[in-house]
Amino acid sequence: QSALTQPASVSGSPGQSITISCTGTSSDVGGYNYVSWYQQHPGKAPKLMIYDVSNRPSGVSNRFSGSKSGNTASLTISGLQAEDEADYYCSSYTSSSTPRFGGGTKLTVL
Amino acid sequence: EVQLVESGGGLVQPGGSLRLSCAASGFTFSSYWMHWVRQAPGKGLVWVSHINSDGSGTSYADSVKGRFTISRDNAKNTLYLQMNSLRAEDTAVYYCARDDSGGYYVMDVWGKGTTVTVSS
């Protein structure tokens, strides 16, 4: 199974907003509202940031939001902060009843 | 505190075996599906396997099917991954993760990972 498609990198200045896309097919992203987003700092474990397309776990800043249109899900981070610099991965439930991760996006805060 | 701690990683020769463990604490382990996810050096996250809450159901990525076996001991609050016929491409950090969605792959708690290196 190939990974969901994410841009390799995005960047933004402090205070700005950025959006990371995650493109799949009707057999995964487009077919289910089970898209999650994870943040991973270098050398650390992933952290759940968004689940079920747009829900935030307790403790995650409301600067993080998620959405979906067709086969593409998106993670938006508003009011960028230096601590947001990390790798971000989407994942989706699939018609095979297994998950598929995106290839990851490196966010640089300029 | 909810916690997952992996152990058992190390250096192994191609064709060898390793068993990873993941000790859970701070939550009712027997109520949750669990996963193994791996990350090769400099690469992205890849799902490896899952097991349902009572251990009666498992699933594997095609790349490890027939070589890896996931299991759990709910009495010991421990998840396992038996890895046989290891290949160089299995070299990765292996994370265990808790599924908070009953099988829809919302991984809300992760361990810090254990490193597996397959090399001669």
mmCIF file of C-alpha atoms in Angstrom:
data_model
loop_
_atom_site.group_PDB
_atom_site.id
_atom_site.type_symbol
_atom_site.label_atom_id
_atom_site.label_comp_id
_atom_site.label_asym_id
_atom_site.label_seq_id
_atom_site.Cartn_x
_atom_site.Cartn_y
_atom_site.Cartn_z
ATOM 1 C CA GLN A 1 0.000 0.000 0.000
ATOM 2 C CA SER A 2 1.367 3.405 -0.908
ATOM 3 C CA ALA A 3 1.251 6.261 1.556
ATOM 4 C CA LEU A 4 -1.315 9.016 1.494
ATOM 5 C CA THR A 5 0.065 12.034 -0.353
ATOM 6 C CA GLN A 6 1.324 14.962 1.703
ATOM 7 C CA PRO A 7 3.603 17.828 0.675
ATOM 8 C CA ALA A 8 7.166 17.159 1.752
ATOM 9 C CA SER A 9 7.497 20.532 3.404
ATOM 10 C CA VAL A 10 5.634 23.687 4.261
ATOM 11 C CA SER A 11 6.786 26.830 6.000
ATOM 12 C CA GLY A 12 5.390 29.928 7.577
ATOM 13 C CA SER A 13 6.306 32.843 9.776
ATOM 14 C CA PRO A 14 5.263 33.186 13.403
ATOM 15 C CA GLY A 15 1.663 34.311 13.660
ATOM 16 C CA GLN A 16 0.737 33.157 10.176
ATOM 17 C CA SER A 17 -1.497 30.235 9.237
ATOM 18 C CA ILE A 18 -0.493 27.209 7.222
ATOM 19 C CA THR A 19 -2.392 24.264 5.790
ATOM 20 C CA ILE A 20 -1.098 20.756 5.172
ATOM 21 C CA SER A 21 -2.993 18.587 2.729
ATOM 22 C CA CYS A 22 -3.409 14.815 2.774
ATOM 23 C CA THR A 23 -4.734 13.234 -0.408
ATOM 24 C CA GLY A 24 -6.016 9.718 -0.705
ATOM 25 C CA THR A 25 -8.797 7.931 -2.525
ATOM 26 C CA SER A 26 -12.435 7.014 -2.055
ATOM 27 C CA SER A 27 -11.193 3.831 -0.357
ATOM 28 C CA ASP A 28 -9.621 5.740 2.493
ATOM 29 C CA VAL A 29 -9.785 9.506 3.093
ATOM 30 C CA GLY A 30 -12.817 10.048 0.884
ATOM 31 C CA GLY A 31 -14.750 7.085 2.143
ATOM 32 C CA TYR A 32 -14.589 7.530 5.891
ATOM 33 C CA ASN A 33 -14.532 10.283 8.483
ATOM 34 C CA TYR A 34 -11.653 8.590 10.263
ATOM 35 C CA VAL A 35 -8.728 10.849 9.445
ATOM 36 C CA SER A 36 -6.212 11.623 12.165
ATOM 37 C CA TRP A 37 -3.223 13.959 12.316
ATOM 38 C CA TYR A 38 -0.055 13.423 14.338
ATOM 39 C CA GLN A 39 2.753 15.785 15.287
ATOM 40 C CA GLN A 40 6.266 14.430 15.744
ATOM 41 C CA HIS A 41 9.213 16.388 17.018
ATOM 42 C CA PRO A 42 12.698 15.048 16.195
ATOM 43 C CA GLY A 43 13.560 11.993 18.234
ATOM 44 C CA LYS A 44 10.154 11.948 19.919
ATOM 45 C CA ALA A 45 7.057 9.801 19.678
ATOM 46 C CA PRO A 46 4.119 10.974 17.574
ATOM 47 C CA LYS A 47 1.361 12.942 19.302
ATOM 48 C CA LEU A 48 -2.290 12.845 18.286
ATOM 49 C CA MET A 49 -3.471 16.325 17.267
ATOM 50 C CA ILE A 50 -6.731 15.731 15.361
ATOM 51 C CA TYR A 51 -9.023 12.705 15.083
ATOM 52 C CA ASP A 52 -12.174 11.914 13.138
ATOM 53 C CA VAL A 53 -11.283 14.648 10.612
ATOM 54 C CA SER A 54 -11.850 17.635 12.856
ATOM 55 C CA ASN A 55 -11.903 16.716 16.543
ATOM 56 C CA ARG A 56 -9.178 17.844 18.933
ATOM 57 C CA PRO A 57 -8.120 15.685 21.875
ATOM 58 C CA SER A 58 -8.166 17.308 25.262
ATOM 59 C CA GLY A 59 -5.093 19.471 25.757
ATOM 60 C CA VAL A 60 -4.421 20.211 22.082
ATOM 61 C CA SER A 61 -4.434 23.902 21.238
ATOM 62 C CA ASN A 62 -7.428 25.255 19.331
ATOM 63 C CA ARG A 63 -4.917 26.715 16.872
ATOM 64 C CA PHE A 64 -4.997 23.253 15.274
ATOM 65 C CA SER A 65 -8.003 22.392 13.123
ATOM 66 C CA GLY A 66 -8.892 19.730 10.595
ATOM 67 C CA SER A 67 -11.234 19.432 7.649
ATOM 68 C CA LYS A 68 -11.967 17.245 4.648
ATOM 69 C CA SER A 69 -13.259 17.725 1.132
ATOM 70 C CA GLY A 70 -13.636 14.719 -1.110
ATOM 71 C CA ASN A 71 -10.476 12.640 -1.049
ATOM 72 C CA THR A 72 -8.344 15.351 0.573
ATOM 73 C CA ALA A 73 -8.052 16.109 4.270
ATOM 74 C CA SER A 74 -6.350 19.199 5.608
ATOM 75 C CA LEU A 75 -4.672 20.298 8.813
ATOM 76 C CA THR A 76 -4.583 24.025 9.478
ATOM 77 C CA ILE A 77 -2.384 25.614 12.103
ATOM 78 C CA SER A 78 -3.173 29.225 12.886
ATOM 79 C CA GLY A 79 -1.045 31.689 14.813
ATOM 80 C CA LEU A 80 2.121 29.722 14.068
ATOM 81 C CA GLN A 81 4.542 29.383 16.956
ATOM 82 C CA ALA A 82 8.136 28.206 17.021
ATOM 83 C CA GLU A 83 7.102 25.090 18.962
ATOM 84 C CA ASP A 84 4.892 24.010 16.056
ATOM 85 C CA GLU A 85 7.985 23.216 14.001
ATOM 86 C CA ALA A 86 7.800 19.439 13.584
ATOM 87 C CA ASP A 87 6.826 16.667 11.207
ATOM 88 C CA TYR A 88 3.120 16.102 10.665
ATOM 89 C CA TYR A 89 1.501 12.872 9.510
ATOM 90 C CA CYS A 90 -2.047 12.168 8.469
ATOM 91 C CA SER A 91 -3.602 8.744 8.709
ATOM 92 C CA SER A 92 -6.867 7.281 7.519
ATOM 93 C CA TYR A 93 -8.953 4.198 8.036
ATOM 94 C CA THR A 94 -9.183 2.234 4.778
ATOM 95 C CA SER A 95 -11.575 -0.175 3.101
ATOM 96 C CA SER A 96 -9.111 -2.951 3.998
ATOM 97 C CA SER A 97 -9.851 -2.232 7.659
ATOM 98 C CA THR A 98 -6.229 -1.200 8.114
ATOM 99 C CA PRO A 99 -4.776 2.291 8.492
ATOM 100 C CA ARG A 100 -2.679 4.164 6.002
ATOM 101 C CA PHE A 101 -0.315 6.961 6.974
ATOM 102 C CA GLY A 102 0.751 9.897 4.876
ATOM 103 C CA GLY A 103 4.373 10.333 3.898
ATOM 104 C CA GLY A 104 4.793 13.197 6.345
ATOM 105 C CA THR A 105 5.239 16.953 6.049
ATOM 106 C CA LYS A 106 8.072 18.913 7.613
ATOM 107 C CA LEU A 107 6.819 22.222 8.964
ATOM 108 C CA THR A 108 9.406 24.970 9.258
ATOM 109 C CA VAL A 109 8.633 28.103 11.245
ATOM 110 C CA LEU A 110 10.719 30.840 9.665
ATOM 111 C CA GLU B 1 -0.256 8.475 34.387
ATOM 112 C CA VAL B 2 -1.133 6.697 31.175
ATOM 113 C CA GLN B 3 2.076 5.180 29.826
ATOM 114 C CA LEU B 4 3.437 2.726 27.285
ATOM 115 C CA VAL B 5 7.029 1.509 27.523
ATOM 116 C CA GLU B 6 8.589 -0.573 24.771
ATOM 117 C CA SER B 7 11.557 -2.874 25.205
ATOM 118 C CA GLY B 8 13.332 -5.715 23.438
ATOM 119 C CA GLY B 9 14.941 -3.903 20.539
ATOM 120 C CA GLY B 10 18.526 -4.413 19.513
ATOM 121 C CA LEU B 11 20.928 -5.531 16.825
ATOM 122 C CA VAL B 12 20.071 -8.774 15.057
ATOM 123 C CA GLN B 13 21.442 -10.508 11.981
ATOM 124 C CA PRO B 14 19.341 -10.954 8.855
ATOM 125 C CA GLY B 15 17.153 -14.007 9.260
ATOM 126 C CA GLY B 16 17.153 -13.670 13.032
ATOM 127 C CA SER B 17 14.348 -13.121 15.508
ATOM 128 C CA LEU B 18 13.412 -10.611 18.202
ATOM 129 C CA ARG B 19 10.458 -10.205 20.531
ATOM 130 C CA LEU B 20 9.372 -6.710 21.415
ATOM 131 C CA SER B 21 7.339 -5.944 24.514
ATOM 132 C CA CYS B 22 5.179 -2.973 25.408
ATOM 133 C CA ALA B 23 4.255 -2.524 29.064
ATOM 134 C CA ALA B 24 1.098 -0.537 29.680
ATOM 135 C CA SER B 25 0.149 1.326 32.846
ATOM 136 C CA GLY B 26 -2.339 3.914 34.026
ATOM 137 C CA PHE B 27 -5.331 2.592 32.089
ATOM 138 C CA THR B 28 -7.427 -0.553 31.678
ATOM 139 C CA PHE B 29 -5.238 -2.280 29.117
ATOM 140 C CA SER B 30 -7.746 -5.047 28.420
ATOM 141 C CA SER B 31 -10.277 -2.533 27.103
ATOM 142 C CA TYR B 32 -8.221 -1.215 24.215
ATOM 143 C CA TRP B 33 -7.081 -2.312 20.803
ATOM 144 C CA MET B 34 -3.338 -1.909 20.422
ATOM 145 C CA HIS B 35 -0.988 -1.279 17.514
ATOM 146 C CA TRP B 36 2.633 -1.517 16.462
ATOM 147 C CA VAL B 37 3.874 1.252 14.168
ATOM 148 C CA ARG B 38 7.416 1.550 12.853
ATOM 149 C CA GLN B 39 9.597 4.286 11.469
ATOM 150 C CA ALA B 40 12.713 3.557 9.440
ATOM 151 C CA PRO B 41 15.598 6.005 9.850
ATOM 152 C CA GLY B 42 14.660 9.311 8.220
ATOM 153 C CA LYS B 43 11.374 7.931 6.933
ATOM 154 C CA GLY B 44 7.700 8.193 7.787
ATOM 155 C CA LEU B 45 5.369 6.240 10.017
ATOM 156 C CA VAL B 46 4.212 2.830 8.824
ATOM 157 C CA TRP B 47 1.548 0.762 10.518
ATOM 158 C CA VAL B 48 2.701 -2.783 11.251
ATOM 159 C CA SER B 49 -0.019 -4.656 13.114
ATOM 160 C CA HIS B 50 -2.992 -4.400 15.429
ATOM 161 C CA ILE B 51 -4.706 -6.634 17.939
ATOM 162 C CA ASN B 52 -8.164 -6.236 19.392
ATOM 163 C CA SER B 53 -8.867 -5.899 23.073
ATOM 164 C CA ASP B 54 -9.208 -9.589 23.965
ATOM 165 C CA GLY B 55 -6.575 -10.805 21.529
ATOM 166 C CA SER B 56 -8.986 -12.698 19.323
ATOM 167 C CA GLY B 57 -8.435 -10.546 16.255
ATOM 168 C CA THR B 58 -5.235 -9.418 14.568
ATOM 169 C CA SER B 59 -4.152 -7.777 11.333
ATOM 170 C CA TYR B 60 -0.808 -7.195 9.645
ATOM 171 C CA ALA B 61 0.761 -5.051 6.980
ATOM 172 C CA ASP B 62 1.595 -7.055 3.868
ATOM 173 C CA SER B 63 5.303 -6.384 4.410
ATOM 174 C CA VAL B 64 5.365 -8.361 7.668
ATOM 175 C CA LYS B 65 2.578 -10.895 7.169
ATOM 176 C CA GLY B 66 3.771 -14.410 7.880
ATOM 177 C CA ARG B 67 6.917 -13.182 9.659
ATOM 178 C CA PHE B 68 5.595 -11.095 12.573
ATOM 179 C CA THR B 69 3.076 -12.113 15.228
ATOM 180 C CA ILE B 70 1.291 -9.710 17.543
ATOM 181 C CA SER B 71 -0.064 -10.913 20.866
ATOM 182 C CA ARG B 72 -1.041 -9.609 24.275
ATOM 183 C CA ASP B 73 -1.262 -10.735 27.872
ATOM 184 C CA ASN B 74 -4.027 -8.748 29.521
ATOM 185 C CA ALA B 75 -3.157 -10.185 32.928
ATOM 186 C CA LYS B 76 0.329 -8.696 32.586
ATOM 187 C CA ASN B 77 -0.796 -5.502 30.785
ATOM 188 C CA THR B 78 1.714 -6.250 28.066
ATOM 189 C CA LEU B 79 1.680 -6.209 24.271
ATOM 190 C CA TYR B 80 4.157 -8.232 22.231
ATOM 191 C CA LEU B 81 5.527 -8.380 18.710
ATOM 192 C CA GLN B 82 7.380 -11.544 17.736
ATOM 193 C CA MET B 83 9.534 -10.788 14.712
ATOM 194 C CA ASN B 84 11.025 -13.679 12.733
ATOM 195 C CA SER B 85 12.984 -13.889 9.475
ATOM 196 C CA LEU B 86 14.132 -10.329 9.942
ATOM 197 C CA ARG B 87 15.365 -8.342 6.965
ATOM 198 C CA ALA B 88 17.434 -5.206 6.620
ATOM 199 C CA GLU B 89 14.295 -3.313 5.659
ATOM 200 C CA ASP B 90 12.791 -4.098 9.066
ATOM 201 C CA THR B 91 15.339 -1.738 10.638
ATOM 202 C CA ALA B 92 13.295 0.937 12.387
ATOM 203 C CA VAL B 93 12.085 2.414 15.626
ATOM 204 C CA TYR B 94 9.077 0.387 16.705
ATOM 205 C CA TYR B 95 6.318 2.169 18.601
ATOM 206 C CA CYS B 96 3.363 0.651 20.378
ATOM 207 C CA ALA B 97 0.225 2.756 20.437
ATOM 208 C CA ARG B 98 -3.191 2.619 22.066
ATOM 209 C CA ASP B 99 -6.294 2.785 19.902
ATOM 210 C CA ASP B 100 -8.918 4.996 21.482
ATOM 211 C CA SER B 101 -11.530 4.319 18.803
ATOM 212 C CA GLY B 102 -12.152 0.591 19.024
ATOM 213 C CA GLY B 103 -10.534 -0.162 15.714
ATOM 214 C CA TYR B 104 -10.731 3.031 13.693
ATOM 215 C CA TYR B 105 -7.059 3.758 14.245
ATOM 216 C CA VAL B 106 -7.139 6.795 16.502
ATOM 217 C CA MET B 107 -3.809 6.270 18.274
ATOM 218 C CA ASP B 108 -4.004 8.495 21.290
ATOM 219 C CA VAL B 109 -1.146 7.198 23.435
ATOM 220 C CA TRP B 110 2.294 6.227 22.124
ATOM 221 C CA GLY B 111 5.382 4.774 23.717
ATOM 222 C CA LYS B 112 8.811 6.270 23.171
ATOM 223 C CA GLY B 113 9.816 3.441 20.883
ATOM 224 C CA THR B 114 12.474 0.731 20.756
ATOM 225 C CA THR B 115 15.082 0.507 18.029
ATOM 226 C CA VAL B 116 15.550 -2.606 15.924
ATOM 227 C CA THR B 117 18.608 -2.844 13.698
ATOM 228 C CA VAL B 118 18.937 -5.732 11.265
ATOM 229 C CA SER B 119 22.483 -5.996 10.003
ATOM 230 C CA SER B 120 25.298 -8.471 9.634
#
